[in-house]
Structures are given as C-alpha cells and as structure tokens.
Amino acid sequence: MTRRKFTSKFKTKVVLEALKERHSLAELAQKYQIHPTQISGWKRDFLSGAETVFEKSKTDKRSEAEKKNDQLLKIIGELKVENDFLKDALR
C-alpha cells in the first residue's frame, strides 16, 4: 500500500476548517478520510509557522537587495578584468 500525499492547499483547507471549530476533529477526519491525529499535526505545524507569513515580505526585499548587490559586484568584476586587459594591451 502506498502512502497518500496531500497538497499544501488541501492541508490548509482542512486546518482552517479545524480552526473554525464548527465540527469536531473526528467529524473532519471522517469527512476528509484522514486520521484525527493527522489533522492535529497539521494544525500544530500551521500555527507554529503562522508568524512567518507576515515576515516573508521583509525577507523577499532583503533577498532582492542581495541579488542586486551580487549582480552589481559581478558587473564590477567584469569591468575590472576588461579594464586590466585593455591597460595591458596598450603597453
């Protein structure tokens, strides 16, 4: 028997429904044909990582700045090599 793999979209749907507490974990487990412990685990993981949702935009900006910085350093290096080559060619 193979293990079932669930998409993050499905997990989020189940967790959000569990957080609403309109149905018990047992009812949700029966509805989605998964074990109640699985829902509890997804819920715990979701809540522990929820704070990173709002920090993501800061890290994206930082990573964009790092990418731009790396690109500029690469261009500077290429120009330095080209400049040195041209200096040697004139001698």
PDB file of N, CA and C in Angstrom:
ATOM      1  N   MET A   1       0.835  -1.173   0.000  1.00  0.00           N
ATOM      2  CA  MET A   1       0.000   0.000   0.000  1.00  0.00           C
ATOM      3  C   MET A   1       0.888   1.247   0.000  1.00  0.00           C
ATOM      4  N   THR A   2       0.568   2.208  -0.855  1.00  0.00           N
ATOM      5  CA  THR A   2       1.384   3.414  -0.939  1.00  0.00           C
ATOM      6  C   THR A   2       0.833   4.498  -0.013  1.00  0.00           C
ATOM      7  N   ARG A   3       1.730   5.380   0.397  1.00  0.00           N
ATOM      8  CA  ARG A   3       1.325   6.487   1.256  1.00  0.00           C
ATOM      9  C   ARG A   3       0.624   7.543   0.420  1.00  0.00           C
ATOM     10  N   ARG A   4      -0.388   8.128   1.008  1.00  0.00           N
ATOM     11  CA  ARG A   4      -1.069   9.220   0.323  1.00  0.00           C
ATOM     12  C   ARG A   4      -0.301  10.505   0.572  1.00  0.00           C
ATOM     13  N   LYS A   5      -0.235  11.344  -0.443  1.00  0.00           N
ATOM     14  CA  LYS A   5       0.425  12.637  -0.313  1.00  0.00           C
ATOM     15  C   LYS A   5      -0.632  13.712  -0.509  1.00  0.00           C
ATOM     16  N   PHE A   6      -0.623  14.670   0.384  1.00  0.00           N
ATOM     17  CA  PHE A   6      -1.615  15.734   0.339  1.00  0.00           C
ATOM     18  C   PHE A   6      -0.948  17.043  -0.058  1.00  0.00           C
ATOM     19  N   THR A   7      -1.653  17.815  -0.856  1.00  0.00           N
ATOM     20  CA  THR A   7      -1.117  19.104  -1.268  1.00  0.00           C
ATOM     21  C   THR A   7      -1.227  20.096  -0.114  1.00  0.00           C
ATOM     22  N   SER A   8      -0.419  21.143  -0.196  1.00  0.00           N
ATOM     23  CA  SER A   8      -0.464  22.165   0.843  1.00  0.00           C
ATOM     24  C   SER A   8      -1.809  22.885   0.829  1.00  0.00           C
ATOM     25  N   LYS A   9      -2.415  22.970  -0.337  1.00  0.00           N
ATOM     26  CA  LYS A   9      -3.730  23.606  -0.444  1.00  0.00           C
ATOM     27  C   LYS A   9      -4.778  22.797   0.328  1.00  0.00           C
ATOM     28  N   PHE A  10      -4.734  21.484   0.177  1.00  0.00           N
ATOM     29  CA  PHE A  10      -5.667  20.609   0.889  1.00  0.00           C
ATOM     30  C   PHE A  10      -5.445  20.689   2.390  1.00  0.00           C
ATOM     31  N   LYS A  11      -4.174  20.648   2.803  1.00  0.00           N
ATOM     32  CA  LYS A  11      -3.857  20.728   4.230  1.00  0.00           C
ATOM     33  C   LYS A  11      -4.360  22.037   4.827  1.00  0.00           C
ATOM     34  N   THR A  12      -4.158  23.130   4.107  1.00  0.00           N
ATOM     35  CA  THR A  12      -4.606  24.441   4.586  1.00  0.00           C
ATOM     36  C   THR A  12      -6.113  24.468   4.727  1.00  0.00           C
ATOM     37  N   LYS A  13      -6.800  23.898   3.760  1.00  0.00           N
ATOM     38  CA  LYS A  13      -8.266  23.845   3.808  1.00  0.00           C
ATOM     39  C   LYS A  13      -8.743  23.097   5.046  1.00  0.00           C
ATOM     40  N   VAL A  14      -8.142  21.954   5.310  1.00  0.00           N
ATOM     41  CA  VAL A  14      -8.530  21.140   6.458  1.00  0.00           C
ATOM     42  C   VAL A  14      -8.204  21.868   7.765  1.00  0.00           C
ATOM     43  N   VAL A  15      -7.024  22.462   7.839  1.00  0.00           N
ATOM     44  CA  VAL A  15      -6.606  23.158   9.065  1.00  0.00           C
ATOM     45  C   VAL A  15      -7.503  24.359   9.343  1.00  0.00           C
ATOM     46  N   LEU A  16      -7.816  25.127   8.331  1.00  0.00           N
ATOM     47  CA  LEU A  16      -8.680  26.289   8.541  1.00  0.00           C
ATOM     48  C   LEU A  16     -10.070  25.863   9.003  1.00  0.00           C
ATOM     49  N   GLU A  17     -10.549  24.773   8.455  1.00  0.00           N
ATOM     50  CA  GLU A  17     -11.843  24.258   8.894  1.00  0.00           C
ATOM     51  C   GLU A  17     -11.769  23.761  10.339  1.00  0.00           C
ATOM     52  N   ALA A  18     -10.635  23.179  10.715  1.00  0.00           N
ATOM     53  CA  ALA A  18     -10.445  22.719  12.094  1.00  0.00           C
ATOM     54  C   ALA A  18     -10.362  23.905  13.055  1.00  0.00           C
ATOM     55  N   LEU A  19      -9.730  24.987  12.608  1.00  0.00           N
ATOM     56  CA  LEU A  19      -9.608  26.173  13.453  1.00  0.00           C
ATOM     57  C   LEU A  19     -10.954  26.868  13.679  1.00  0.00           C
ATOM     58  N   LYS A  20     -11.848  26.732  12.735  1.00  0.00           N
ATOM     59  CA  LYS A  20     -13.185  27.325  12.894  1.00  0.00           C
ATOM     60  C   LYS A  20     -13.976  26.630  13.998  1.00  0.00           C
ATOM     61  N   GLU A  21     -13.631  25.379  14.278  1.00  0.00           N
ATOM     62  CA  GLU A  21     -14.247  24.569  15.332  1.00  0.00           C
ATOM     63  C   GLU A  21     -15.760  24.422  15.182  1.00  0.00           C
ATOM     64  N   ARG A  22     -16.235  24.389  13.960  1.00  0.00           N
ATOM     65  CA  ARG A  22     -17.661  24.133  13.712  1.00  0.00           C
ATOM     66  C   ARG A  22     -17.951  22.641  13.784  1.00  0.00           C
ATOM     67  N   HIS A  23     -16.907  21.844  13.498  1.00  0.00           N
ATOM     68  CA  HIS A  23     -17.026  20.387  13.539  1.00  0.00           C
ATOM     69  C   HIS A  23     -15.895  19.848  14.409  1.00  0.00           C
ATOM     70  N   SER A  24     -16.106  18.687  14.978  1.00  0.00           N
ATOM     71  CA  SER A  24     -15.065  18.058  15.787  1.00  0.00           C
ATOM     72  C   SER A  24     -13.979  17.492  14.869  1.00  0.00           C
ATOM     73  N   LEU A  25     -12.831  17.186  15.471  1.00  0.00           N
ATOM     74  CA  LEU A  25     -11.752  16.579  14.686  1.00  0.00           C
ATOM     75  C   LEU A  25     -12.189  15.247  14.108  1.00  0.00           C
ATOM     76  N   ALA A  26     -12.964  14.500  14.858  1.00  0.00           N
ATOM     77  CA  ALA A  26     -13.442  13.204  14.375  1.00  0.00           C
ATOM     78  C   ALA A  26     -14.334  13.380  13.147  1.00  0.00           C
ATOM     79  N   GLU A  27     -15.202  14.379  13.173  1.00  0.00           N
ATOM     80  CA  GLU A  27     -16.084  14.629  12.026  1.00  0.00           C
ATOM     81  C   GLU A  27     -15.275  15.063  10.807  1.00  0.00           C
ATOM     82  N   LEU A  28     -14.302  15.931  11.026  1.00  0.00           N
ATOM     83  CA  LEU A  28     -13.462  16.369   9.908  1.00  0.00           C
ATOM     84  C   LEU A  28     -12.641  15.210   9.355  1.00  0.00           C
ATOM     85  N   ALA A  29     -12.136  14.386  10.251  1.00  0.00           N
ATOM     86  CA  ALA A  29     -11.351  13.232   9.819  1.00  0.00           C
ATOM     87  C   ALA A  29     -12.189  12.291   8.966  1.00  0.00           C
ATOM     88  N   GLN A  30     -13.418  12.084   9.378  1.00  0.00           N
ATOM     89  CA  GLN A  30     -14.306  11.215   8.610  1.00  0.00           C
ATOM     90  C   GLN A  30     -14.653  11.866   7.266  1.00  0.00           C
ATOM     91  N   LYS A  31     -14.882  13.161   7.286  1.00  0.00           N
ATOM     92  CA  LYS A  31     -15.251  13.875   6.061  1.00  0.00           C
ATOM     93  C   LYS A  31     -14.120  13.803   5.023  1.00  0.00           C
ATOM     94  N   TYR A  32     -12.868  13.997   5.473  1.00  0.00           N
ATOM     95  CA  TYR A  32     -11.731  14.024   4.551  1.00  0.00           C
ATOM     96  C   TYR A  32     -10.978  12.691   4.489  1.00  0.00           C
ATOM     97  N   GLN A  33     -11.460  11.694   5.213  1.00  0.00           N
ATOM     98  CA  GLN A  33     -10.888  10.350   5.218  1.00  0.00           C
ATOM     99  C   GLN A  33      -9.410  10.357   5.622  1.00  0.00           C
ATOM    100  N   ILE A  34      -9.117  11.052   6.716  1.00  0.00           N
ATOM    101  CA  ILE A  34      -7.783  11.054   7.296  1.00  0.00           C
ATOM    102  C   ILE A  34      -7.913  10.869   8.800  1.00  0.00           C
ATOM    103  N   HIS A  35      -6.828  10.578   9.452  1.00  0.00           N
ATOM    104  CA  HIS A  35      -6.843  10.319  10.885  1.00  0.00           C
ATOM    105  C   HIS A  35      -6.888  11.643  11.660  1.00  0.00           C
ATOM    106  N   PRO A  36      -7.617  11.708  12.753  1.00  0.00           N
ATOM    107  CA  PRO A  36      -7.680  12.941  13.555  1.00  0.00           C
ATOM    108  C   PRO A  36      -6.311  13.427  14.029  1.00  0.00           C
ATOM    109  N   THR A  37      -5.410  12.502  14.290  1.00  0.00           N
ATOM    110  CA  THR A  37      -4.063  12.885  14.698  1.00  0.00           C
ATOM    111  C   THR A  37      -3.345  13.652  13.594  1.00  0.00           C
ATOM    112  N   GLN A  38      -3.621  13.274  12.358  1.00  0.00           N
ATOM    113  CA  GLN A  38      -3.023  13.956  11.217  1.00  0.00           C
ATOM    114  C   GLN A  38      -3.479  15.411  11.172  1.00  0.00           C
ATOM    115  N   ILE A  39      -4.755  15.635  11.405  1.00  0.00           N
ATOM    116  CA  ILE A  39      -5.292  16.998  11.419  1.00  0.00           C
ATOM    117  C   ILE A  39      -4.647  17.799  12.547  1.00  0.00           C
ATOM    118  N   SER A  40      -4.498  17.179  13.711  1.00  0.00           N
ATOM    119  CA  SER A  40      -3.868  17.859  14.848  1.00  0.00           C
ATOM    120  C   SER A  40      -2.427  18.243  14.533  1.00  0.00           C
ATOM    121  N   GLY A  41      -1.715  17.357  13.867  1.00  0.00           N
ATOM    122  CA  GLY A  41      -0.330  17.642  13.477  1.00  0.00           C
ATOM    123  C   GLY A  41      -0.246  18.785  12.491  1.00  0.00           C
ATOM    124  N   TRP A  42      -1.107  18.768  11.483  1.00  0.00           N
ATOM    125  CA  TRP A  42      -1.126  19.857  10.508  1.00  0.00           C
ATOM    126  C   TRP A  42      -1.486  21.179  11.180  1.00  0.00           C
ATOM    127  N   LYS A  43      -2.431  21.114  12.110  1.00  0.00           N
ATOM    128  CA  LYS A  43      -2.860  22.311  12.829  1.00  0.00           C
ATOM    129  C   LYS A  43      -1.703  22.877  13.650  1.00  0.00           C
ATOM    130  N   ARG A  44      -0.978  22.019  14.344  1.00  0.00           N
ATOM    131  CA  ARG A  44       0.174  22.435  15.147  1.00  0.00           C
ATOM    132  C   ARG A  44       1.252  23.059  14.253  1.00  0.00           C
ATOM    133  N   ASP A  45       1.550  22.414  13.124  1.00  0.00           N
ATOM    134  CA  ASP A  45       2.551  22.944  12.192  1.00  0.00           C
ATOM    135  C   ASP A  45       2.111  24.289  11.615  1.00  0.00           C
ATOM    136  N   PHE A  46       0.840  24.394  11.298  1.00  0.00           N
ATOM    137  CA  PHE A  46       0.295  25.624  10.734  1.00  0.00           C
ATOM    138  C   PHE A  46       0.433  26.773  11.720  1.00  0.00           C
ATOM    139  N   LEU A  47       0.058  26.535  12.952  1.00  0.00           N
ATOM    140  CA  LEU A  47       0.107  27.582  13.967  1.00  0.00           C
ATOM    141  C   LEU A  47       1.538  27.957  14.335  1.00  0.00           C
ATOM    142  N   SER A  48       2.449  27.006  14.315  1.00  0.00           N
ATOM    143  CA  SER A  48       3.837  27.323  14.652  1.00  0.00           C
ATOM    144  C   SER A  48       4.512  28.126  13.544  1.00  0.00           C
ATOM    145  N   GLY A  49       4.054  27.976  12.300  1.00  0.00           N
ATOM    146  CA  GLY A  49       4.654  28.710  11.199  1.00  0.00           C
ATOM    147  C   GLY A  49       3.866  29.928  10.761  1.00  0.00           C
ATOM    148  N   ALA A  50       2.776  30.222  11.459  1.00  0.00           N
ATOM    149  CA  ALA A  50       1.904  31.322  11.038  1.00  0.00           C
ATOM    150  C   ALA A  50       2.581  32.674  11.136  1.00  0.00           C
ATOM    151  N   GLU A  51       3.490  32.850  12.081  1.00  0.00           N
ATOM    152  CA  GLU A  51       4.126  34.148  12.257  1.00  0.00           C
ATOM    153  C   GLU A  51       5.050  34.494  11.103  1.00  0.00           C
ATOM    154  N   THR A  52       5.520  33.500  10.364  1.00  0.00           N
ATOM    155  CA  THR A  52       6.416  33.767   9.244  1.00  0.00           C
ATOM    156  C   THR A  52       5.687  34.324   8.027  1.00  0.00           C
ATOM    157  N   VAL A  53       4.391  34.222   8.006  1.00  0.00           N
ATOM    158  CA  VAL A  53       3.617  34.724   6.867  1.00  0.00           C
ATOM    159  C   VAL A  53       3.828  36.228   6.705  1.00  0.00           C
ATOM    160  N   PHE A  54       3.857  36.935   7.789  1.00  0.00           N
ATOM    161  CA  PHE A  54       3.979  38.382   7.725  1.00  0.00           C
ATOM    162  C   PHE A  54       5.429  38.841   7.661  1.00  0.00           C
ATOM    163  N   GLU A  55       6.368  37.980   7.949  1.00  0.00           N
ATOM    164  CA  GLU A  55       7.781  38.311   7.846  1.00  0.00           C
ATOM    165  C   GLU A  55       8.313  38.059   6.444  1.00  0.00           C
ATOM    166  N   LYS A  56       7.586  37.352   5.648  1.00  0.00           N
ATOM    167  CA  LYS A  56       8.058  36.942   4.333  1.00  0.00           C
ATOM    168  C   LYS A  56       8.376  38.136   3.439  1.00  0.00           C
ATOM    169  N   SER A  57       7.560  39.182   3.469  1.00  0.00           N
ATOM    170  CA  SER A  57       7.798  40.324   2.599  1.00  0.00           C
ATOM    171  C   SER A  57       9.120  40.998   2.933  1.00  0.00           C
ATOM    172  N   LYS A  58       9.511  41.003   4.201  1.00  0.00           N
ATOM    173  CA  LYS A  58      10.786  41.589   4.586  1.00  0.00           C
ATOM    174  C   LYS A  58      11.941  40.774   4.029  1.00  0.00           C
ATOM    175  N   THR A  59      11.846  39.461   4.098  1.00  0.00           N
ATOM    176  CA  THR A  59      12.926  38.619   3.597  1.00  0.00           C
ATOM    177  C   THR A  59      12.986  38.677   2.072  1.00  0.00           C
ATOM    178  N   ASP A  60      11.841  38.842   1.413  1.00  0.00           N
ATOM    179  CA  ASP A  60      11.845  38.963  -0.039  1.00  0.00           C
ATOM    180  C   ASP A  60      12.579  40.225  -0.457  1.00  0.00           C
ATOM    181  N   LYS A  61      12.321  41.335   0.233  1.00  0.00           N
ATOM    182  CA  LYS A  61      13.001  42.590  -0.091  1.00  0.00           C
ATOM    183  C   LYS A  61      14.494  42.455   0.147  1.00  0.00           C
ATOM    184  N   ARG A  62      14.844  41.796   1.244  1.00  0.00           N
ATOM    185  CA  ARG A  62      16.254  41.618   1.563  1.00  0.00           C
ATOM    186  C   ARG A  62      16.921  40.739   0.516  1.00  0.00           C
ATOM    187  N   SER A  63      16.270  39.689   0.102  1.00  0.00           N
ATOM    188  CA  SER A  63      16.869  38.806  -0.884  1.00  0.00           C
ATOM    189  C   SER A  63      16.972  39.496  -2.240  1.00  0.00           C
ATOM    190  N   GLU A  64      16.009  40.357  -2.573  1.00  0.00           N
ATOM    191  CA  GLU A  64      16.103  41.124  -3.819  1.00  0.00           C
ATOM    192  C   GLU A  64      17.295  42.050  -3.766  1.00  0.00           C
ATOM    193  N   ALA A  65      17.505  42.704  -2.632  1.00  0.00           N
ATOM    194  CA  ALA A  65      18.640  43.602  -2.478  1.00  0.00           C
ATOM    195  C   ALA A  65      19.952  42.820  -2.576  1.00  0.00           C
ATOM    196  N   GLU A  66      19.983  41.626  -1.986  1.00  0.00           N
ATOM    197  CA  GLU A  66      21.186  40.802  -2.064  1.00  0.00           C
ATOM    198  C   GLU A  66      21.452  40.366  -3.499  1.00  0.00           C
ATOM    199  N   LYS A  67      20.393  40.014  -4.230  1.00  0.00           N
ATOM    200  CA  LYS A  67      20.560  39.614  -5.630  1.00  0.00           C
ATOM    201  C   LYS A  67      21.102  40.773  -6.460  1.00  0.00           C
ATOM    202  N   LYS A  68      20.555  41.958  -6.236  1.00  0.00           N
ATOM    203  CA  LYS A  68      21.001  43.138  -6.981  1.00  0.00           C
ATOM    204  C   LYS A  68      22.452  43.446  -6.635  1.00  0.00           C
ATOM    205  N   ASN A  69      22.789  43.335  -5.346  1.00  0.00           N
ATOM    206  CA  ASN A  69      24.164  43.580  -4.911  1.00  0.00           C
ATOM    207  C   ASN A  69      25.124  42.594  -5.567  1.00  0.00           C
ATOM    208  N   ASP A  70      24.752  41.322  -5.604  1.00  0.00           N
ATOM    209  CA  ASP A  70      25.584  40.306  -6.247  1.00  0.00           C
ATOM    210  C   ASP A  70      25.760  40.595  -7.733  1.00  0.00           C
ATOM    211  N   GLN A  71      24.676  41.021  -8.372  1.00  0.00           N
ATOM    212  CA  GLN A  71      24.730  41.334  -9.797  1.00  0.00           C
ATOM    213  C   GLN A  71      25.666  42.515 -10.046  1.00  0.00           C
ATOM    214  N   LEU A  72      25.582  43.555  -9.205  1.00  0.00           N
ATOM    215  CA  LEU A  72      26.450  44.719  -9.363  1.00  0.00           C
ATOM    216  C   LEU A  72      27.913  44.358  -9.111  1.00  0.00           C
ATOM    217  N   LEU A  73      28.169  43.509  -8.121  1.00  0.00           N
ATOM    218  CA  LEU A  73      29.540  43.080  -7.868  1.00  0.00           C
ATOM    219  C   LEU A  73      30.095  42.277  -9.042  1.00  0.00           C
ATOM    220  N   LYS A  74      29.259  41.487  -9.667  1.00  0.00           N
ATOM    221  CA  LYS A  74      29.679  40.713 -10.836  1.00  0.00           C
ATOM    222  C   LYS A  74      30.041  41.655 -11.991  1.00  0.00           C
ATOM    223  N   ILE A  75      29.218  42.669 -12.199  1.00  0.00           N
ATOM    224  CA  ILE A  75      29.484  43.639 -13.270  1.00  0.00           C
ATOM    225  C   ILE A  75      30.778  44.384 -12.990  1.00  0.00           C
ATOM    226  N   ILE A  76      30.999  44.789 -11.726  1.00  0.00           N
ATOM    227  CA  ILE A  76      32.226  45.486 -11.361  1.00  0.00           C
ATOM    228  C   ILE A  76      33.435  44.605 -11.633  1.00  0.00           C
ATOM    229  N   GLY A  77      33.333  43.331 -11.277  1.00  0.00           N
ATOM    230  CA  GLY A  77      34.433  42.400 -11.530  1.00  0.00           C
ATOM    231  C   GLY A  77      34.729  42.254 -13.007  1.00  0.00           C
ATOM    232  N   GLU A  78      33.684  42.140 -13.816  1.00  0.00           N
ATOM    233  CA  GLU A  78      33.873  42.020 -15.262  1.00  0.00           C
ATOM    234  C   GLU A  78      34.525  43.271 -15.832  1.00  0.00           C
ATOM    235  N   LEU A  79      34.087  44.449 -15.366  1.00  0.00           N
ATOM    236  CA  LEU A  79      34.657  45.704 -15.853  1.00  0.00           C
ATOM    237  C   LEU A  79      36.121  45.841 -15.429  1.00  0.00           C
ATOM    238  N   LYS A  80      36.452  45.389 -14.246  1.00  0.00           N
ATOM    239  CA  LYS A  80      37.834  45.446 -13.761  1.00  0.00           C
ATOM    240  C   LYS A  80      38.723  44.555 -14.617  1.00  0.00           C
ATOM    241  N   VAL A  81      38.257  43.352 -14.915  1.00  0.00           N
ATOM    242  CA  VAL A  81      39.033  42.444 -15.759  1.00  0.00           C
ATOM    243  C   VAL A  81      39.219  43.046 -17.149  1.00  0.00           C
ATOM    244  N   GLU A  82      38.161  43.611 -17.692  1.00  0.00           N
ATOM    245  CA  GLU A  82      38.233  44.236 -19.017  1.00  0.00           C
ATOM    246  C   GLU A  82      39.180  45.433 -19.004  1.00  0.00           C
ATOM    247  N   ASN A  83      39.109  46.235 -17.961  1.00  0.00           N
ATOM    248  CA  ASN A  83      39.983  47.399 -17.828  1.00  0.00           C
ATOM    249  C   ASN A  83      41.438  46.973 -17.732  1.00  0.00           C
ATOM    250  N   ASP A  84      41.746  45.958 -16.922  1.00  0.00           N
ATOM    251  CA  ASP A  84      43.108  45.461 -16.816  1.00  0.00           C
ATOM    252  C   ASP A  84      43.626  44.914 -18.153  1.00  0.00           C
ATOM    253  N   PHE A  85      42.759  44.218 -18.882  1.00  0.00           N
ATOM    254  CA  PHE A  85      43.120  43.677 -20.181  1.00  0.00           C
ATOM    255  C   PHE A  85      43.470  44.805 -21.155  1.00  0.00           C
ATOM    256  N   LEU A  86      42.660  45.849 -21.157  1.00  0.00           N
ATOM    257  CA  LEU A  86      42.910  46.970 -22.065  1.00  0.00           C
ATOM    258  C   LEU A  86      44.180  47.731 -21.673  1.00  0.00           C
ATOM    259  N   LYS A  87      44.465  47.847 -20.395  1.00  0.00           N
ATOM    260  CA  LYS A  87      45.698  48.510 -19.939  1.00  0.00           C
ATOM    261  C   LYS A  87      46.923  47.728 -20.439  1.00  0.00           C
ATOM    262  N   ASP A  88      46.852  46.400 -20.313  1.00  0.00           N
ATOM    263  CA  ASP A  88      47.953  45.569 -20.766  1.00  0.00           C
ATOM    264  C   ASP A  88      48.102  45.627 -22.291  1.00  0.00           C
ATOM    265  N   ALA A  89      47.004  45.766 -23.016  1.00  0.00           N
ATOM    266  CA  ALA A  89      47.046  45.819 -24.471  1.00  0.00           C
ATOM    267  C   ALA A  89      47.694  47.113 -24.957  1.00  0.00           C
ATOM    268  N   LEU A  90      47.570  48.187 -24.192  1.00  0.00           N
ATOM    269  CA  LEU A  90      48.150  49.484 -24.591  1.00  0.00           C
ATOM    270  C   LEU A  90      49.640  49.555 -24.315  1.00  0.00           C
ATOM    271  N   ARG A  91      50.174  48.699 -23.500  1.00  0.00           N
ATOM    272  CA  ARG A  91      51.607  48.751 -23.159  1.00  0.00           C
ATOM    273  C   ARG A  91      52.451  48.172 -24.230  1.00  0.00           C
TER     274      ARG A  91
END
